[in-house]
CSV table of C-alpha atoms in Angstrom, one decimal:
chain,number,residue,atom,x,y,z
A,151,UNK,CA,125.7,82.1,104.9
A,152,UNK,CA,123.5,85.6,104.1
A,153,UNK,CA,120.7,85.5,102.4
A,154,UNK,CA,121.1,88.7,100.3
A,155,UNK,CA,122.3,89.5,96.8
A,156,UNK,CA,125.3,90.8,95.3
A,157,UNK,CA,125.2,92.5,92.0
A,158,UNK,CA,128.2,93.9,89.8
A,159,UNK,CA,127.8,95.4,86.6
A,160,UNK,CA,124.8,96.3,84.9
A,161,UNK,CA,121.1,95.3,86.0
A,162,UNK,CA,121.3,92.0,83.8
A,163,UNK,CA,124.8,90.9,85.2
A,164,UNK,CA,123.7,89.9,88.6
A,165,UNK,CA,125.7,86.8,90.5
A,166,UNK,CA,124.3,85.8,94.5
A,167,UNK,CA,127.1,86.0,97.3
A,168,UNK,CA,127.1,85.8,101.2
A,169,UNK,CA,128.3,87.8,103.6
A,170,UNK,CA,130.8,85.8,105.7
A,171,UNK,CA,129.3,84.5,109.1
A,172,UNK,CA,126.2,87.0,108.7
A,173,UNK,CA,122.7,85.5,108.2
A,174,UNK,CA,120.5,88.9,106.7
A,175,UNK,CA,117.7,90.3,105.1
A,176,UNK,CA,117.8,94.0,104.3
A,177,UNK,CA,114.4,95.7,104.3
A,178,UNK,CA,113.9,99.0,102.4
A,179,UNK,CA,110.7,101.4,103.6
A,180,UNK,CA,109.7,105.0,102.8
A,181,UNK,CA,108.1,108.0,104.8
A,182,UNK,CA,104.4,108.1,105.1
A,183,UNK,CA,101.4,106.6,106.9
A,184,UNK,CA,101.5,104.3,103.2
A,185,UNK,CA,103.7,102.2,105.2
A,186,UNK,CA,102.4,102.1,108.6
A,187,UNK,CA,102.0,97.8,108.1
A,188,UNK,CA,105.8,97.4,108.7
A,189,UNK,CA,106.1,99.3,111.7
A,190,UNK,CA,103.6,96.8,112.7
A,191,UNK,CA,105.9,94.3,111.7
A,192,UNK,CA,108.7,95.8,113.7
A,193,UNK,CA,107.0,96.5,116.4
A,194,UNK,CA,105.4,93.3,116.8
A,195,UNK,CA,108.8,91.0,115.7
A,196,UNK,CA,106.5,89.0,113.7
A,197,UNK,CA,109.7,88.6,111.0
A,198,UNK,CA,112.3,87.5,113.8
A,199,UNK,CA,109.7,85.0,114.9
A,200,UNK,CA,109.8,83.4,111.7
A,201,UNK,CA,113.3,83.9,110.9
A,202,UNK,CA,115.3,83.3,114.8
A,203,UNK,CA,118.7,84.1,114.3
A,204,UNK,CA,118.7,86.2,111.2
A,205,UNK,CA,119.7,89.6,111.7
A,206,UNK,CA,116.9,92.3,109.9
A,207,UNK,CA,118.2,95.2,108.8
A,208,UNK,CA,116.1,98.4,108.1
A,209,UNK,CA,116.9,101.1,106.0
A,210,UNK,CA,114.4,104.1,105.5
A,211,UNK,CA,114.6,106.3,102.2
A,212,UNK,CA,113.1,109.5,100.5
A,213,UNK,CA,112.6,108.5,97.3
A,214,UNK,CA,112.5,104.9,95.3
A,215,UNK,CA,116.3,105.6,93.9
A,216,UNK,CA,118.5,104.6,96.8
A,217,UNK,CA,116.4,101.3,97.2
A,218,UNK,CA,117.4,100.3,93.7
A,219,UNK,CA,121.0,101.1,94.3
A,220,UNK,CA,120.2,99.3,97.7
A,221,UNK,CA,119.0,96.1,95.8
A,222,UNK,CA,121.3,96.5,93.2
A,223,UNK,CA,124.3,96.2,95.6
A,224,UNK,CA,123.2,93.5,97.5
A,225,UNK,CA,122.0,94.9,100.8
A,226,UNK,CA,118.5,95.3,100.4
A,227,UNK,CA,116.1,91.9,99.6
A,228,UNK,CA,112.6,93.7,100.3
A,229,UNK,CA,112.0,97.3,98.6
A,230,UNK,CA,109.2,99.4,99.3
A,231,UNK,CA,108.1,101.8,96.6
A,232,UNK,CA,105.4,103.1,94.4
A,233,UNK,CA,104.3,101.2,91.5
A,234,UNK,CA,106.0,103.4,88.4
A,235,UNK,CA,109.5,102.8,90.0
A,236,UNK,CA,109.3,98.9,89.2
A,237,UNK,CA,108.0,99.0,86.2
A,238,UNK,CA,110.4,101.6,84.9
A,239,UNK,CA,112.9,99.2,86.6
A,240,UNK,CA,111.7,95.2,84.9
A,241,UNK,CA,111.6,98.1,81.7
A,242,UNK,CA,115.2,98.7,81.8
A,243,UNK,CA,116.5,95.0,82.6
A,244,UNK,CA,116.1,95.1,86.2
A,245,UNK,CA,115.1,91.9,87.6
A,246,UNK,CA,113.1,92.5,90.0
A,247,UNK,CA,109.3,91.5,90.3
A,248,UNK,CA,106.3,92.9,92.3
A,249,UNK,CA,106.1,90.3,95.3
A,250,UNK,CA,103.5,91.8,97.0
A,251,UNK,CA,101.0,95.6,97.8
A,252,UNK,CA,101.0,97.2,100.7
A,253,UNK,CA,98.5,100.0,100.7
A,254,UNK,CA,95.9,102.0,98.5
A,255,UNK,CA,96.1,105.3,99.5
A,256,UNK,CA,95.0,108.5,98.6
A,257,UNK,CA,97.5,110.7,96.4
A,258,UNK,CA,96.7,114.5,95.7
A,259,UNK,CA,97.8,117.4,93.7
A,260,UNK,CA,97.9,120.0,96.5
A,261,UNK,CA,98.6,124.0,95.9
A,262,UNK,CA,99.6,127.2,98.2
A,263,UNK,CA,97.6,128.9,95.8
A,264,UNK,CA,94.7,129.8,96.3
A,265,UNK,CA,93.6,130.3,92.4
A,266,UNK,CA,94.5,127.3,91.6
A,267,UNK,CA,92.1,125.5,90.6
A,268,UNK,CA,93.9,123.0,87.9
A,269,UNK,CA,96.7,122.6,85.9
A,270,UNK,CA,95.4,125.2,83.7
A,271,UNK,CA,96.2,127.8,86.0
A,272,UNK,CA,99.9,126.7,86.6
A,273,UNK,CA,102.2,129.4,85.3
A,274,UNK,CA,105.9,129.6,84.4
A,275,UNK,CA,106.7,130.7,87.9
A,276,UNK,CA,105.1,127.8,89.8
A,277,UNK,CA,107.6,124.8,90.8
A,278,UNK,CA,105.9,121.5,91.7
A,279,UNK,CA,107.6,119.2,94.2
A,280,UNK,CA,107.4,115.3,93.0
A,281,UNK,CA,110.1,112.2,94.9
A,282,UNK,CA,112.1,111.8,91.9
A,283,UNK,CA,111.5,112.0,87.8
A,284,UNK,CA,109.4,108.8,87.1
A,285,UNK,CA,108.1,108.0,90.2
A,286,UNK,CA,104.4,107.4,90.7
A,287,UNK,CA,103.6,110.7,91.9
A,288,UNK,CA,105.5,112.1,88.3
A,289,UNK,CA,103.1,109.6,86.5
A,290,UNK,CA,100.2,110.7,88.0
A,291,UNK,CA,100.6,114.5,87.3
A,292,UNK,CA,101.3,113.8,83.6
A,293,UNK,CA,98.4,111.6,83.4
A,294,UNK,CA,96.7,114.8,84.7
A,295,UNK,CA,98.6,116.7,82.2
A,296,UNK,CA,97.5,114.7,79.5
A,297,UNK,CA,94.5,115.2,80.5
A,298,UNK,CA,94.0,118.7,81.2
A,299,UNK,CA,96.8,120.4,78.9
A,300,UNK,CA,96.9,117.9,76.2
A,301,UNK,CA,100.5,117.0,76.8
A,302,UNK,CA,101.3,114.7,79.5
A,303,UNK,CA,104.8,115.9,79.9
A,304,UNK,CA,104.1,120.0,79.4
A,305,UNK,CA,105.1,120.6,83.2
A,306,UNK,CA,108.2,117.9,83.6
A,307,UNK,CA,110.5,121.4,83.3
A,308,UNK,CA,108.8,123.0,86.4
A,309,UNK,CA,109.4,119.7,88.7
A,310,UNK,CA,111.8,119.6,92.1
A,311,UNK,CA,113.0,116.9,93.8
A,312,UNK,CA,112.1,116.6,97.3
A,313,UNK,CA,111.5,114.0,100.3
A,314,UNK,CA,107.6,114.3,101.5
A,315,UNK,CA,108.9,116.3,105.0
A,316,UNK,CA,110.6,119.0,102.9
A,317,UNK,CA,108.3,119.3,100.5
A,318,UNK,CA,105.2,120.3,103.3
A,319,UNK,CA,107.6,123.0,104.7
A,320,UNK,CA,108.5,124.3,101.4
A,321,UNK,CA,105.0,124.6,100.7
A,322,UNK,CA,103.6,126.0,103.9
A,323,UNK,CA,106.4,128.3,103.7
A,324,UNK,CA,105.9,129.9,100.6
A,325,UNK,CA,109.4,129.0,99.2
A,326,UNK,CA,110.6,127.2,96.4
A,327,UNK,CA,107.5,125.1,95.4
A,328,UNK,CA,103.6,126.1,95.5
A,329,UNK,CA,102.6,122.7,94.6
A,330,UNK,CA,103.2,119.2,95.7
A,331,UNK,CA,102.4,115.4,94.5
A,332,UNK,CA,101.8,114.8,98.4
A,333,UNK,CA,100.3,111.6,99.8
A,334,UNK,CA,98.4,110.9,104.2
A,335,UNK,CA,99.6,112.0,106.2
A,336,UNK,CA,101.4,115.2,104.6
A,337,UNK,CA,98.1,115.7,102.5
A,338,UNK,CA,96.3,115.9,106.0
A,339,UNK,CA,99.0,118.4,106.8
A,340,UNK,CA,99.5,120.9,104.1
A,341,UNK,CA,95.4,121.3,104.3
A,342,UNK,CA,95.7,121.7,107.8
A,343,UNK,CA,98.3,124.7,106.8
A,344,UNK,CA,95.7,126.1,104.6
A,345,UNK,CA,96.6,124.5,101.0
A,346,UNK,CA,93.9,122.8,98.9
A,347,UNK,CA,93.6,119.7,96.6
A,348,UNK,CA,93.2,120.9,92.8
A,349,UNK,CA,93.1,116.6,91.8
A,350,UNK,CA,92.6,113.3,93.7
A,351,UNK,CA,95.1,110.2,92.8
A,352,UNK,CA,91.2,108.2,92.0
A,353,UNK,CA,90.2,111.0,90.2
A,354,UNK,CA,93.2,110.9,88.0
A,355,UNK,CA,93.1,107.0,87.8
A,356,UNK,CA,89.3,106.2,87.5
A,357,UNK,CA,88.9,104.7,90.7
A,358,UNK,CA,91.3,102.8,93.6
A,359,UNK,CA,94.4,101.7,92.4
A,360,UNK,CA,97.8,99.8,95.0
A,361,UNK,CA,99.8,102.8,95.6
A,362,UNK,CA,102.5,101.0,97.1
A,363,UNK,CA,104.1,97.7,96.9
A,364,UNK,CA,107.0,95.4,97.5
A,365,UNK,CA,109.5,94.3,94.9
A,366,UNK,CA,111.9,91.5,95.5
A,367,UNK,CA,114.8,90.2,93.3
A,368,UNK,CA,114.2,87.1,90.6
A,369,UNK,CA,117.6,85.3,92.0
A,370,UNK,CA,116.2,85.8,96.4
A,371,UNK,CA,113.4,84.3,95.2
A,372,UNK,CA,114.4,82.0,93.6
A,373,UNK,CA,117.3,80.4,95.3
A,374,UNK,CA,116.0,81.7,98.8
A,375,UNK,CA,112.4,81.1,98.2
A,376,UNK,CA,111.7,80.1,102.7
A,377,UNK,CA,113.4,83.2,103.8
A,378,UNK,CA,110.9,85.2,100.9
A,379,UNK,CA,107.8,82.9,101.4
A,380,UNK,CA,108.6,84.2,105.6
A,381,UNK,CA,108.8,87.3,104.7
A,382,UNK,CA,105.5,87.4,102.9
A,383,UNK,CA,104.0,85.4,105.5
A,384,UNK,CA,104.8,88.3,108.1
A,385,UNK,CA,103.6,91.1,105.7
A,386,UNK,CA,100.3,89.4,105.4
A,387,UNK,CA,100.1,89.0,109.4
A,388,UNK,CA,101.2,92.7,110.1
A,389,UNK,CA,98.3,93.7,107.7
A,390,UNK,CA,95.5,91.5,108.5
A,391,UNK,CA,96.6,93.3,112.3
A,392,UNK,CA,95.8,96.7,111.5
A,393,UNK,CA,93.1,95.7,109.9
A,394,UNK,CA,91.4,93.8,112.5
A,395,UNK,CA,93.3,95.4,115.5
A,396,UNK,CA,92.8,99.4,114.2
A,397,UNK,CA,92.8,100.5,117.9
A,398,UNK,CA,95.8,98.7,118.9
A,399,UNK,CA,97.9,99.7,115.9
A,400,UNK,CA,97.3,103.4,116.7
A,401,UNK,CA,98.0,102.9,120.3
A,402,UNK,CA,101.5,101.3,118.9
A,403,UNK,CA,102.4,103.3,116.0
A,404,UNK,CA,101.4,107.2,117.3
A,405,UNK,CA,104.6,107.5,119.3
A,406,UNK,CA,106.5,106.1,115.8
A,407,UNK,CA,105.1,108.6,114.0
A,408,UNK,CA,105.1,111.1,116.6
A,409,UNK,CA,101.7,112.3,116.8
A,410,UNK,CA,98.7,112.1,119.3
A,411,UNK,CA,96.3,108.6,118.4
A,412,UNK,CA,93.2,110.8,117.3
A,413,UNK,CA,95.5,112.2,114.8
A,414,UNK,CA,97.1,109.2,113.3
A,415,UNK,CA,93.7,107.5,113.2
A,416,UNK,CA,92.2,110.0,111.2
A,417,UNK,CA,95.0,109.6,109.0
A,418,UNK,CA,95.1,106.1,108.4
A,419,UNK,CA,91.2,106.6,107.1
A,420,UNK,CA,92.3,109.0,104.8
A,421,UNK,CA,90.3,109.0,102.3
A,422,UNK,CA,90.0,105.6,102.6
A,423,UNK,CA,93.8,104.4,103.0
A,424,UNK,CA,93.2,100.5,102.7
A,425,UNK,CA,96.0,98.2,103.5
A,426,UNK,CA,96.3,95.2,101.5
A,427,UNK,CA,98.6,92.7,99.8
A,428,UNK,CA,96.7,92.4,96.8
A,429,UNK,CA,97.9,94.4,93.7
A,430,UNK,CA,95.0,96.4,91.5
A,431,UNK,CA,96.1,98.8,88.8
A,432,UNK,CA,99.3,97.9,88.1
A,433,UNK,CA,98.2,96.5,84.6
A,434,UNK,CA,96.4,100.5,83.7
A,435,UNK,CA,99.6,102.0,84.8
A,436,UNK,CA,101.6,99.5,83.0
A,437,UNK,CA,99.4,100.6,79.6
A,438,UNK,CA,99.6,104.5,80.5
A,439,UNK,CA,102.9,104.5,80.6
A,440,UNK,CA,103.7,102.6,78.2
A,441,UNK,CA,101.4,105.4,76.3
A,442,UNK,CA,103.1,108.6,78.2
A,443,UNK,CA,106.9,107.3,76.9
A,444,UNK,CA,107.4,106.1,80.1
A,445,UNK,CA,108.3,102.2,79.6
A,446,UNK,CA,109.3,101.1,75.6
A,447,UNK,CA,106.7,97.6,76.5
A,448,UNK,CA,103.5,97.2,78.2
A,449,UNK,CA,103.7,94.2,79.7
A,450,UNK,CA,101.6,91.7,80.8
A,451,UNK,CA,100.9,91.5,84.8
A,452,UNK,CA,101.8,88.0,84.9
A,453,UNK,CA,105.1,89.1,83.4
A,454,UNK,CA,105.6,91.7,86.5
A,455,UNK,CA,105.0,89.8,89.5
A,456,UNK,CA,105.9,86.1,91.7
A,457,UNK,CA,103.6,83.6,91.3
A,458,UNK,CA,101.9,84.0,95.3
A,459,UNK,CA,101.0,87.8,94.2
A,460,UNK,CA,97.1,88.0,94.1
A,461,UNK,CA,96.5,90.9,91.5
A,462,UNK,CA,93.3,92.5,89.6
């Protein structure tokens, strides 16, 4: 019997299957340092030791959009993404619910240019690179908008879509983009290259806020509630170990990410990254967006998650 959904028809049509003879869990993850507490869990097996026998299945995507096709067809349980994703999602009938955070991090408005000092200097020409329309990065800028041109949505026109990677060459490069909704370590990188920050995730928000989190399905929790309370269990473990072990995680993780130790610690303190299960903000960006045309509800935050989420 699989422990993994199948879904047909539209978000609120969704029926449970199995995949014949295959026990599973399908586990979605972005790019980024944001998510450096499941390659601890990989690394360290701390999911197979609570689940022997059960195949885990990792898939790795740009951009919060192939994780909800993922979950929607069944082969992904766990989903990895920034906040505005899942409430755009529970908006739109998907039943889904916030099951855990994973990291604060910083998030930054960054520029090639080097008179550009805020969104009042963006012209016509300029493209800004973002993961997708809506996602959390998108939110952020039009808060910043809102903000600083009085229209939260006056630059949705000058957006591209682009995976974090591309979007640093395509900034350091001088082609297509001369700004980016970048987070660690591509911030750390496109600085590096000579860019500058024109605005700060916290200084958008007002202060710290989960950047990203983990949404499960309503029907895996509910009718597979050991194989979701196992999972959580080895979330929790693979964060309390980089946050108690910060030596050993860098000594384990720089060859995942590629880079020397000194560099990848430097970037999991960026700015503060803080890796966490708890959930903080999700009830401001609930009532922003909400306010920006983004969701038709703002909905409570007891209303958006599973009842072992610890949220403020």
């Amino acid at each position: 019997m699989a422990f993994v959904l199948c879904l047909t028809g539209v978000m609120m049509a969704g029926t449970g299957c199995a995949k014949s003879g295959q026990e599973t869990i399908g586990i979605a993850e972005q790019y980024g340092i944001a998510y450096a507490p499941l390659q601890i869990m990989k690394e360290k097996r701390f999911l197979e030791e609570k689940l022997p026998g059960v195949t885990i299945n990792w898939k790795q995507f740009g951009g919060p959009t192939g994780i909800r096709e993922g979950m929607l067809s069944g082969e992904i349980d766990f989903g990895f993404m920034g906040v505005a994703p899942v409430l755009i999602g529970i908006d739109n009938g998907m039943e889904w619910r916030y099951a855990a955070g994973l990291s604060s991090n910083e998030v930054a408005v960054v520029t090639s240019r080097e008179d550009m000092k805020s969104l009042k200097d963006v012209t016509d020409k300029d493209r800004i690179a973002i993961l997708s329309p809506a996602c959390t990065q998108h939110v952020l800028l039009c808060m910043l908008a809102e903000e600083q041109l009085g229209d939260a949505h006056a630059l949705d026109n000058q957006l591209v879509s682009m995976s974090h990677p591309d979007s640093v060459n395509a900034l350091l490069s001088g082609t297509e983009i001369t700004a980016h909704v970048s987070t660690p370590p591509y911030i750390f990188q496109e600085t590096e290259g000579g860019a500058s920050v024109v605005a700060t995730g916290e200084e958008i928000m007002g202060g710290p806020f989960t950047f990203i989190t983990c949404v499960a399905m309503e029907k895996f929790y509910e009718e597979h509630r050991e194989y979701y309370d196992a999972f959580e269990e080895a979330l929790r473990e693979s964060v309390d170990y980089i946050n108690e072990n910060r030596e050993e995680a860098v000594r384990l993780l720089a060859p995942v990410y590629g880079i020397t130790e000194a560099e990848l610690e430097a970037q999991m303190g960026y700015n503060g990254t803080i890796y966490s299960t708890e959930l903080d903000g999700i009830g401001e960006f609930s009532r922003r967006m909400h306010e920006m045309g983004f969701l038709k509800m703002d909905r409570p935050v007891d209303q958006l998650v599973f009842d072992n989420v610890v949220y403020e």
